[in-house]
Amino acid sequence: MPRRSPSRPSHSSRLSRPARRGLVAVTVALLASVAVGCGDAGELQGAGATPTAISPDKLWPDLTPASSPAFDIGEVDTEVVKGIKVPGGDIRKVDPVAVVREEIAAHPGDYGSGAYDETARRMADCGRSGAAGSRCPVLKAYYRDLTGDGHADLTLGFRQLPGNLTAVRVYTVRKDRLVQVMAYEDAVSGVELTGRSVIIRAPSEVAGYEYRLQWTWDQQQRAMLLTHDEMLRTGGRTYSPRPSTSPTPAASSSSSASVSASASGR
């Protein structure tokens, strides 16, 4: 029922007693009909029986708690990109292709004659026009403030070929130096930026499901942390199982975060 606003004194005191009785009867009937209408529209409905709350069971209470992680998934690794200058601290002036070339040069075991050697070969097509330029493995760069310092950060992606992996990187600027604050690669089906987070979707071996990983900026660690790793329904979409012959990334500082998917419950 809407709240009525304050009004001036009623004029019913000026009416005769019979007239006031009639007015009261009409008013009561009107209020009753309005009350019934309000009840029909918004009355409470029973939700059924409430399930009994069950407290969690603590398993293996005598198990000695682990003091160190079993896997280094590189979730707080940061790295200054050597050989890249940031003119005036403006990350938009940094060439994304040059950034990828520096990563390739820093990890020859992965890109020289390793699992991603085709990526290294196709870097020669970057900057070319026409069909040749479309072979460049570096994807469109996106700029958004993910660290909350009021300045744009760089989200960069490039294909790791000849497989179907996509590398996702996030860079920020510290004292005119380019710093990588997130590195992850997978068979990516979608990437989103929201707030201070990067959300990556990847296909699952289970039909009708996909993995959803969320990396969020952490001011204390000054890095993007893996804050969510979950499997969700895709709403009817299905994916074929990943081939067992897919190349496995070699261990390196740039690809250490790629292990996070398997090390964090995948």
PDB file of C-alpha atoms in Angstrom:
ATOM      1  CA  MET A   1       0.000   0.000   0.000  1.00  0.00           C
ATOM      2  CA  PRO A   2       1.462   3.407  -0.864  1.00  0.00           C
ATOM      3  CA  ARG A   3       2.151   5.768   1.988  1.00  0.00           C
ATOM      4  CA  ARG A   4      -0.249   8.692   2.049  1.00  0.00           C
ATOM      5  CA  SER A   5       1.272  12.154   2.256  1.00  0.00           C
ATOM      6  CA  PRO A   6       0.241  14.554   5.077  1.00  0.00           C
ATOM      7  CA  SER A   7      -2.944  16.473   4.258  1.00  0.00           C
ATOM      8  CA  ARG A   8      -5.006  19.312   5.614  1.00  0.00           C
ATOM      9  CA  PRO A   9      -7.757  18.736   8.284  1.00  0.00           C
ATOM     10  CA  SER A  10     -10.725  16.752   6.983  1.00  0.00           C
ATOM     11  CA  HIS A  11     -13.936  18.547   5.925  1.00  0.00           C
ATOM     12  CA  SER A  12     -16.148  15.746   7.355  1.00  0.00           C
ATOM     13  CA  SER A  13     -16.740  17.747  10.592  1.00  0.00           C
ATOM     14  CA  ARG A  14     -18.784  20.226   8.566  1.00  0.00           C
ATOM     15  CA  LEU A  15     -21.217  17.501   7.371  1.00  0.00           C
ATOM     16  CA  SER A  16     -24.360  16.394   9.130  1.00  0.00           C
ATOM     17  CA  ARG A  17     -24.326  13.155  11.189  1.00  0.00           C
ATOM     18  CA  PRO A  18     -26.277  11.049   8.578  1.00  0.00           C
ATOM     19  CA  ALA A  19     -24.019  12.275   5.828  1.00  0.00           C
ATOM     20  CA  ARG A  20     -20.948  11.408   7.880  1.00  0.00           C
ATOM     21  CA  ARG A  21     -22.313   7.900   8.543  1.00  0.00           C
ATOM     22  CA  GLY A  22     -22.776   7.361   4.814  1.00  0.00           C
ATOM     23  CA  LEU A  23     -19.330   8.647   4.090  1.00  0.00           C
ATOM     24  CA  VAL A  24     -17.811   6.343   6.715  1.00  0.00           C
ATOM     25  CA  ALA A  25     -19.593   3.320   5.207  1.00  0.00           C
ATOM     26  CA  VAL A  26     -18.345   4.116   1.725  1.00  0.00           C
ATOM     27  CA  THR A  27     -14.820   4.665   3.031  1.00  0.00           C
ATOM     28  CA  VAL A  28     -14.788   1.330   4.910  1.00  0.00           C
ATOM     29  CA  ALA A  29     -15.986  -0.526   1.816  1.00  0.00           C
ATOM     30  CA  LEU A  30     -13.396   1.190  -0.344  1.00  0.00           C
ATOM     31  CA  LEU A  31     -10.552   0.378   2.078  1.00  0.00           C
ATOM     32  CA  ALA A  32     -11.700  -3.234   2.297  1.00  0.00           C
ATOM     33  CA  SER A  33     -11.650  -3.634  -1.471  1.00  0.00           C
ATOM     34  CA  VAL A  34      -8.216  -2.034  -1.706  1.00  0.00           C
ATOM     35  CA  ALA A  35      -6.895  -4.299   1.070  1.00  0.00           C
ATOM     36  CA  VAL A  36      -8.170  -7.391  -0.743  1.00  0.00           C
ATOM     37  CA  GLY A  37      -6.477  -6.207  -3.931  1.00  0.00           C
ATOM     38  CA  CYS A  38      -3.183  -5.639  -2.133  1.00  0.00           C
ATOM     39  CA  GLY A  39      -3.401  -9.054  -0.514  1.00  0.00           C
ATOM     40  CA  ASP A  40      -3.981 -10.791  -3.833  1.00  0.00           C
ATOM     41  CA  ALA A  41      -0.958  -9.123  -5.399  1.00  0.00           C
ATOM     42  CA  GLY A  42       1.615  -9.475  -2.674  1.00  0.00           C
ATOM     43  CA  GLU A  43       0.565 -11.887   0.040  1.00  0.00           C
ATOM     44  CA  LEU A  44       3.203 -14.273   1.369  1.00  0.00           C
ATOM     45  CA  GLN A  45       3.444 -17.706  -0.195  1.00  0.00           C
ATOM     46  CA  GLY A  46       4.744 -20.825   1.522  1.00  0.00           C
ATOM     47  CA  ALA A  47       8.117 -22.024   0.241  1.00  0.00           C
ATOM     48  CA  GLY A  48       7.721 -25.551   1.537  1.00  0.00           C
ATOM     49  CA  ALA A  49       9.666 -27.382   4.156  1.00  0.00           C
ATOM     50  CA  THR A  50      13.074 -26.004   5.087  1.00  0.00           C
ATOM     51  CA  PRO A  51      15.872 -28.565   4.825  1.00  0.00           C
ATOM     52  CA  THR A  52      17.633 -29.419   8.033  1.00  0.00           C
ATOM     53  CA  ALA A  53      20.969 -27.673   8.425  1.00  0.00           C
ATOM     54  CA  ILE A  54      23.916 -30.075   8.486  1.00  0.00           C
ATOM     55  CA  SER A  55      27.201 -28.992   9.982  1.00  0.00           C
ATOM     56  CA  PRO A  56      30.372 -29.729   7.994  1.00  0.00           C
ATOM     57  CA  ASP A  57      32.332 -32.858   8.870  1.00  0.00           C
ATOM     58  CA  LYS A  58      36.044 -32.347   9.322  1.00  0.00           C
ATOM     59  CA  LEU A  59      37.863 -35.250   7.721  1.00  0.00           C
ATOM     60  CA  TRP A  60      41.101 -36.803   8.926  1.00  0.00           C
ATOM     61  CA  PRO A  61      41.609 -34.571  11.976  1.00  0.00           C
ATOM     62  CA  ASP A  62      44.942 -36.306  12.708  1.00  0.00           C
ATOM     63  CA  LEU A  63      46.376 -35.412   9.305  1.00  0.00           C
ATOM     64  CA  THR A  64      49.366 -33.092   9.638  1.00  0.00           C
ATOM     65  CA  PRO A  65      48.549 -29.776   7.889  1.00  0.00           C
ATOM     66  CA  ALA A  66      50.756 -28.960   4.907  1.00  0.00           C
ATOM     67  CA  SER A  67      53.085 -26.015   5.403  1.00  0.00           C
ATOM     68  CA  SER A  68      54.001 -25.465   1.741  1.00  0.00           C
ATOM     69  CA  PRO A  69      52.201 -25.910  -1.600  1.00  0.00           C
ATOM     70  CA  ALA A  70      52.780 -29.047  -3.663  1.00  0.00           C
ATOM     71  CA  PHE A  71      52.853 -27.116  -6.941  1.00  0.00           C
ATOM     72  CA  ASP A  72      54.271 -23.756  -7.924  1.00  0.00           C
ATOM     73  CA  ILE A  73      51.502 -22.354 -10.094  1.00  0.00           C
ATOM     74  CA  GLY A  74      53.093 -18.928 -10.392  1.00  0.00           C
ATOM     75  CA  GLU A  75      50.036 -17.026  -9.273  1.00  0.00           C
ATOM     76  CA  VAL A  76      52.007 -14.166  -7.708  1.00  0.00           C
ATOM     77  CA  ASP A  77      54.904 -14.132 -10.158  1.00  0.00           C
ATOM     78  CA  THR A  78      55.681 -10.740 -11.635  1.00  0.00           C
ATOM     79  CA  GLU A  79      58.379  -9.968 -14.143  1.00  0.00           C
ATOM     80  CA  VAL A  80      59.923  -6.820 -15.546  1.00  0.00           C
ATOM     81  CA  VAL A  81      59.986  -7.048 -19.342  1.00  0.00           C
ATOM     82  CA  LYS A  82      63.543  -6.274 -20.351  1.00  0.00           C
ATOM     83  CA  GLY A  83      64.217  -4.409 -23.571  1.00  0.00           C
ATOM     84  CA  ILE A  84      60.836  -2.605 -23.554  1.00  0.00           C
ATOM     85  CA  LYS A  85      60.644   1.095 -22.740  1.00  0.00           C
ATOM     86  CA  VAL A  86      57.449   2.877 -21.703  1.00  0.00           C
ATOM     87  CA  PRO A  87      57.679   6.454 -23.015  1.00  0.00           C
ATOM     88  CA  GLY A  88      56.293   8.832 -20.403  1.00  0.00           C
ATOM     89  CA  GLY A  89      54.780   5.910 -18.520  1.00  0.00           C
ATOM     90  CA  ASP A  90      52.050   5.618 -21.175  1.00  0.00           C
ATOM     91  CA  ILE A  91      51.486   1.919 -21.784  1.00  0.00           C
ATOM     92  CA  ARG A  92      49.537   2.692 -24.960  1.00  0.00           C
ATOM     93  CA  LYS A  93      52.823   3.702 -26.578  1.00  0.00           C
ATOM     94  CA  VAL A  94      54.239   0.201 -26.100  1.00  0.00           C
ATOM     95  CA  ASP A  95      54.207  -2.014 -29.206  1.00  0.00           C
ATOM     96  CA  PRO A  96      52.355  -5.280 -28.302  1.00  0.00           C
ATOM     97  CA  VAL A  97      54.248  -7.156 -31.033  1.00  0.00           C
ATOM     98  CA  ALA A  98      57.559  -6.072 -29.503  1.00  0.00           C
ATOM     99  CA  VAL A  99      56.386  -7.368 -26.114  1.00  0.00           C
ATOM    100  CA  VAL A 100      55.640 -10.811 -27.562  1.00  0.00           C
ATOM    101  CA  ARG A 101      58.975 -10.846 -29.383  1.00  0.00           C
ATOM    102  CA  GLU A 102      60.746 -10.184 -26.084  1.00  0.00           C
ATOM    103  CA  GLU A 103      58.940 -13.107 -24.454  1.00  0.00           C
ATOM    104  CA  ILE A 104      59.891 -15.398 -27.337  1.00  0.00           C
ATOM    105  CA  ALA A 105      63.515 -14.292 -27.117  1.00  0.00           C
ATOM    106  CA  ALA A 106      63.553 -14.849 -23.348  1.00  0.00           C
ATOM    107  CA  HIS A 107      62.287 -18.441 -23.655  1.00  0.00           C
ATOM    108  CA  PRO A 108      63.979 -20.098 -26.622  1.00  0.00           C
ATOM    109  CA  GLY A 109      63.231 -23.537 -25.228  1.00  0.00           C
ATOM    110  CA  ASP A 110      59.505 -22.905 -25.752  1.00  0.00           C
ATOM    111  CA  TYR A 111      59.612 -21.015 -29.039  1.00  0.00           C
ATOM    112  CA  GLY A 112      62.927 -21.784 -30.743  1.00  0.00           C
ATOM    113  CA  SER A 113      62.544 -25.477 -31.483  1.00  0.00           C
ATOM    114  CA  GLY A 114      60.018 -26.209 -28.755  1.00  0.00           C
ATOM    115  CA  ALA A 115      56.272 -26.668 -28.558  1.00  0.00           C
ATOM    116  CA  TYR A 116      55.463 -23.210 -29.982  1.00  0.00           C
ATOM    117  CA  ASP A 117      58.011 -22.895 -32.784  1.00  0.00           C
ATOM    118  CA  GLU A 118      55.311 -21.946 -35.297  1.00  0.00           C
ATOM    119  CA  THR A 119      54.463 -18.905 -33.195  1.00  0.00           C
ATOM    120  CA  ALA A 120      58.053 -17.736 -33.541  1.00  0.00           C
ATOM    121  CA  ARG A 121      57.978 -18.235 -37.314  1.00  0.00           C
ATOM    122  CA  ARG A 122      54.727 -16.364 -37.788  1.00  0.00           C
ATOM    123  CA  MET A 123      55.983 -13.324 -35.892  1.00  0.00           C
ATOM    124  CA  ALA A 124      57.609 -12.306 -39.183  1.00  0.00           C
ATOM    125  CA  ASP A 125      54.085 -11.751 -40.578  1.00  0.00           C
ATOM    126  CA  CYS A 126      53.177  -9.151 -37.952  1.00  0.00           C
ATOM    127  CA  GLY A 127      52.865  -5.702 -39.478  1.00  0.00           C
ATOM    128  CA  ARG A 128      52.357  -7.027 -42.993  1.00  0.00           C
ATOM    129  CA  SER A 129      49.166  -6.306 -44.925  1.00  0.00           C
ATOM    130  CA  GLY A 130      46.668  -8.649 -46.487  1.00  0.00           C
ATOM    131  CA  ALA A 131      46.572 -12.395 -45.952  1.00  0.00           C
ATOM    132  CA  ALA A 132      50.169 -12.457 -44.745  1.00  0.00           C
ATOM    133  CA  GLY A 133      49.383 -10.050 -41.908  1.00  0.00           C
ATOM    134  CA  SER A 134      46.472 -12.203 -40.776  1.00  0.00           C
ATOM    135  CA  ARG A 135      48.968 -14.966 -39.940  1.00  0.00           C
ATOM    136  CA  CYS A 136      50.435 -12.837 -37.142  1.00  0.00           C
ATOM    137  CA  PRO A 137      49.781 -14.705 -33.859  1.00  0.00           C
ATOM    138  CA  VAL A 138      49.451 -11.504 -31.798  1.00  0.00           C
ATOM    139  CA  LEU A 139      45.823 -10.615 -31.076  1.00  0.00           C
ATOM    140  CA  LYS A 140      44.290  -7.175 -30.615  1.00  0.00           C
ATOM    141  CA  ALA A 141      45.523  -5.427 -27.471  1.00  0.00           C
ATOM    142  CA  TYR A 142      43.076  -4.044 -24.889  1.00  0.00           C
ATOM    143  CA  TYR A 143      43.666  -1.222 -22.431  1.00  0.00           C
ATOM    144  CA  ARG A 144      41.877  -0.914 -19.107  1.00  0.00           C
ATOM    145  CA  ASP A 145      42.763   0.089 -15.558  1.00  0.00           C
ATOM    146  CA  LEU A 146      42.930  -3.264 -13.767  1.00  0.00           C
ATOM    147  CA  THR A 147      45.257  -2.218 -10.957  1.00  0.00           C
ATOM    148  CA  GLY A 148      43.200   0.730  -9.722  1.00  0.00           C
ATOM    149  CA  ASP A 149      45.988   3.302 -10.058  1.00  0.00           C
ATOM    150  CA  GLY A 150      44.046   5.439 -12.525  1.00  0.00           C
ATOM    151  CA  HIS A 151      46.207   4.452 -15.505  1.00  0.00           C
ATOM    152  CA  ALA A 152      45.459   1.973 -18.269  1.00  0.00           C
ATOM    153  CA  ASP A 153      47.003  -1.489 -18.137  1.00  0.00           C
ATOM    154  CA  LEU A 154      47.645  -3.746 -21.106  1.00  0.00           C
ATOM    155  CA  THR A 155      45.837  -7.064 -21.664  1.00  0.00           C
ATOM    156  CA  LEU A 156      47.603  -8.949 -24.409  1.00  0.00           C
ATOM    157  CA  GLY A 157      46.888 -12.252 -26.128  1.00  0.00           C
ATOM    158  CA  PHE A 158      48.727 -14.338 -28.699  1.00  0.00           C
ATOM    159  CA  ARG A 159      48.349 -17.794 -30.183  1.00  0.00           C
ATOM    160  CA  GLN A 160      50.746 -20.526 -29.143  1.00  0.00           C
ATOM    161  CA  LEU A 161      51.078 -22.529 -32.354  1.00  0.00           C
ATOM    162  CA  PRO A 162      50.826 -25.122 -33.843  1.00  0.00           C
ATOM    163  CA  GLY A 163      48.451 -26.157 -31.039  1.00  0.00           C
ATOM    164  CA  ASN A 164      45.189 -24.482 -30.038  1.00  0.00           C
ATOM    165  CA  LEU A 165      46.471 -22.647 -26.984  1.00  0.00           C
ATOM    166  CA  THR A 166      46.113 -18.903 -26.417  1.00  0.00           C
ATOM    167  CA  ALA A 167      48.402 -17.017 -24.058  1.00  0.00           C
ATOM    168  CA  VAL A 168      46.834 -14.223 -21.993  1.00  0.00           C
ATOM    169  CA  ARG A 169      49.084 -11.641 -20.364  1.00  0.00           C
ATOM    170  CA  VAL A 170      48.463  -8.518 -18.268  1.00  0.00           C
ATOM    171  CA  TYR A 171      51.054  -5.755 -17.991  1.00  0.00           C
ATOM    172  CA  THR A 172      51.244  -2.608 -15.907  1.00  0.00           C
ATOM    173  CA  VAL A 173      53.803   0.198 -15.600  1.00  0.00           C
ATOM    174  CA  ARG A 174      56.036   0.820 -12.589  1.00  0.00           C
ATOM    175  CA  LYS A 175      58.557   3.641 -12.767  1.00  0.00           C
ATOM    176  CA  ASP A 176      58.471   3.655 -16.562  1.00  0.00           C
ATOM    177  CA  ARG A 177      59.128  -0.095 -16.684  1.00  0.00           C
ATOM    178  CA  LEU A 178      56.760  -2.639 -18.194  1.00  0.00           C
ATOM    179  CA  VAL A 179      55.846  -5.294 -15.620  1.00  0.00           C
ATOM    180  CA  GLN A 180      53.973  -8.521 -16.328  1.00  0.00           C
ATOM    181  CA  VAL A 181      51.494  -9.181 -13.498  1.00  0.00           C
ATOM    182  CA  MET A 182      49.583 -12.142 -14.956  1.00  0.00           C
ATOM    183  CA  ALA A 183      50.415 -15.007 -17.328  1.00  0.00           C
ATOM    184  CA  TYR A 184      48.120 -17.853 -18.303  1.00  0.00           C
ATOM    185  CA  GLU A 185      47.558 -20.047 -21.331  1.00  0.00           C
ATOM    186  CA  ASP A 186      44.898 -22.575 -22.232  1.00  0.00           C
ATOM    187  CA  ALA A 187      42.543 -23.632 -25.009  1.00  0.00           C
ATOM    188  CA  VAL A 188      40.653 -20.397 -24.476  1.00  0.00           C
ATOM    189  CA  SER A 189      37.042 -20.044 -25.601  1.00  0.00           C
ATOM    190  CA  GLY A 190      36.473 -16.518 -24.267  1.00  0.00           C
ATOM    191  CA  VAL A 191      38.092 -13.694 -22.291  1.00  0.00           C
ATOM    192  CA  GLU A 192      36.333 -10.860 -20.431  1.00  0.00           C
ATOM    193  CA  LEU A 193      37.467  -7.838 -18.439  1.00  0.00           C
ATOM    194  CA  THR A 194      35.278  -6.733 -15.544  1.00  0.00           C
ATOM    195  CA  GLY A 195      36.218  -4.435 -12.697  1.00  0.00           C
ATOM    196  CA  ARG A 196      39.711  -5.440 -11.551  1.00  0.00           C
ATOM    197  CA  SER A 197      39.381  -8.951 -12.966  1.00  0.00           C
ATOM    198  CA  VAL A 198      40.195 -10.992 -16.053  1.00  0.00           C
ATOM    199  CA  ILE A 199      37.781 -13.865 -16.660  1.00  0.00           C
ATOM    200  CA  ILE A 200      38.904 -16.712 -18.900  1.00  0.00           C
ATOM    201  CA  ARG A 201      36.593 -19.437 -20.177  1.00  0.00           C
ATOM    202  CA  ALA A 202      38.033 -22.702 -21.436  1.00  0.00           C
ATOM    203  CA  PRO A 203      36.343 -25.851 -22.776  1.00  0.00           C
ATOM    204  CA  SER A 204      36.034 -28.876 -20.548  1.00  0.00           C
ATOM    205  CA  GLU A 205      36.386 -32.560 -21.353  1.00  0.00           C
ATOM    206  CA  VAL A 206      32.871 -32.957 -19.910  1.00  0.00           C
ATOM    207  CA  ALA A 207      30.239 -32.245 -22.563  1.00  0.00           C
ATOM    208  CA  GLY A 208      28.027 -29.260 -21.723  1.00  0.00           C
ATOM    209  CA  TYR A 209      30.463 -27.756 -19.213  1.00  0.00           C
ATOM    210  CA  GLU A 210      33.317 -25.285 -19.320  1.00  0.00           C
ATOM    211  CA  TYR A 211      35.966 -23.981 -16.975  1.00  0.00           C
ATOM    212  CA  ARG A 212      35.709 -20.416 -15.731  1.00  0.00           C
ATOM    213  CA  LEU A 213      38.802 -18.866 -14.172  1.00  0.00           C
ATOM    214  CA  GLN A 214      38.891 -15.407 -12.657  1.00  0.00           C
ATOM    215  CA  TRP A 215      42.121 -13.535 -12.034  1.00  0.00           C
ATOM    216  CA  THR A 216      41.752 -10.464  -9.796  1.00  0.00           C
ATOM    217  CA  TRP A 217      44.204  -7.714  -8.938  1.00  0.00           C
ATOM    218  CA  ASP A 218      45.505  -7.938  -5.376  1.00  0.00           C
ATOM    219  CA  GLN A 219      47.022  -4.730  -4.053  1.00  0.00           C
ATOM    220  CA  GLN A 220      48.986  -6.467  -1.303  1.00  0.00           C
ATOM    221  CA  GLN A 221      50.696  -8.916  -3.675  1.00  0.00           C
ATOM    222  CA  ARG A 222      50.756  -6.381  -6.524  1.00  0.00           C
ATOM    223  CA  ALA A 223      49.778  -9.144  -8.928  1.00  0.00           C
ATOM    224  CA  MET A 224      46.711 -10.754 -10.467  1.00  0.00           C
ATOM    225  CA  LEU A 225      45.677 -13.701  -8.277  1.00  0.00           C
ATOM    226  CA  LEU A 226      43.616 -16.709  -9.339  1.00  0.00           C
ATOM    227  CA  THR A 227      40.563 -16.038  -7.162  1.00  0.00           C
ATOM    228  CA  HIS A 228      38.026 -18.401  -8.789  1.00  0.00           C
ATOM    229  CA  ASP A 229      38.407 -21.691 -10.652  1.00  0.00           C
ATOM    230  CA  GLU A 230      35.131 -23.473 -11.309  1.00  0.00           C
ATOM    231  CA  MET A 231      33.290 -25.702 -13.765  1.00  0.00           C
ATOM    232  CA  LEU A 232      29.968 -24.364 -15.064  1.00  0.00           C
ATOM    233  CA  ARG A 233      27.254 -25.490 -17.442  1.00  0.00           C
ATOM    234  CA  THR A 234      27.452 -23.882 -20.858  1.00  0.00           C
ATOM    235  CA  GLY A 235      23.705 -23.716 -21.548  1.00  0.00           C
ATOM    236  CA  GLY A 236      23.617 -26.409 -24.185  1.00  0.00           C
ATOM    237  CA  ARG A 237      26.964 -25.813 -25.870  1.00  0.00           C
ATOM    238  CA  THR A 238      29.173 -28.870 -26.165  1.00  0.00           C
ATOM    239  CA  TYR A 239      32.837 -29.313 -26.868  1.00  0.00           C
ATOM    240  CA  SER A 240      34.814 -32.238 -28.187  1.00  0.00           C
ATOM    241  CA  PRO A 241      37.324 -33.730 -25.746  1.00  0.00           C
ATOM    242  CA  ARG A 242      40.803 -32.280 -26.014  1.00  0.00           C
ATOM    243  CA  PRO A 243      43.163 -34.465 -28.050  1.00  0.00           C
ATOM    244  CA  SER A 244      45.640 -36.354 -25.910  1.00  0.00           C
ATOM    245  CA  THR A 245      48.445 -35.395 -28.292  1.00  0.00           C
ATOM    246  CA  SER A 246      48.215 -31.669 -27.551  1.00  0.00           C
ATOM    247  CA  PRO A 247      51.666 -30.212 -26.844  1.00  0.00           C
ATOM    248  CA  THR A 248      52.509 -29.620 -23.202  1.00  0.00           C
ATOM    249  CA  PRO A 249      54.101 -26.235 -22.426  1.00  0.00           C
ATOM    250  CA  ALA A 250      57.669 -26.420 -21.181  1.00  0.00           C
ATOM    251  CA  ALA A 251      58.261 -25.133 -17.688  1.00  0.00           C
ATOM    252  CA  SER A 252      59.387 -21.518 -17.700  1.00  0.00           C
ATOM    253  CA  SER A 253      58.692 -18.321 -15.850  1.00  0.00           C
ATOM    254  CA  SER A 254      56.406 -17.135 -18.634  1.00  0.00           C
ATOM    255  CA  SER A 255      54.377 -20.335 -18.738  1.00  0.00           C
ATOM    256  CA  SER A 256      54.379 -21.269 -15.060  1.00  0.00           C
ATOM    257  CA  ALA A 257      50.872 -19.890 -14.672  1.00  0.00           C
ATOM    258  CA  SER A 258      49.617 -22.260 -17.361  1.00  0.00           C
ATOM    259  CA  VAL A 259      49.933 -25.114 -14.882  1.00  0.00           C
ATOM    260  CA  SER A 260      47.442 -23.395 -12.583  1.00  0.00           C
ATOM    261  CA  ALA A 261      44.469 -24.994 -14.286  1.00  0.00           C
ATOM    262  CA  SER A 262      45.596 -28.536 -13.479  1.00  0.00           C
ATOM    263  CA  ALA A 263      47.208 -27.652 -10.173  1.00  0.00           C
ATOM    264  CA  SER A 264      44.132 -25.911  -8.837  1.00  0.00           C
ATOM    265  CA  GLY A 265      41.669 -28.727  -9.214  1.00  0.00           C
ATOM    266  CA  ARG A 266      41.351 -29.265 -12.970  1.00  0.00           C
TER     267      ARG A 266
END
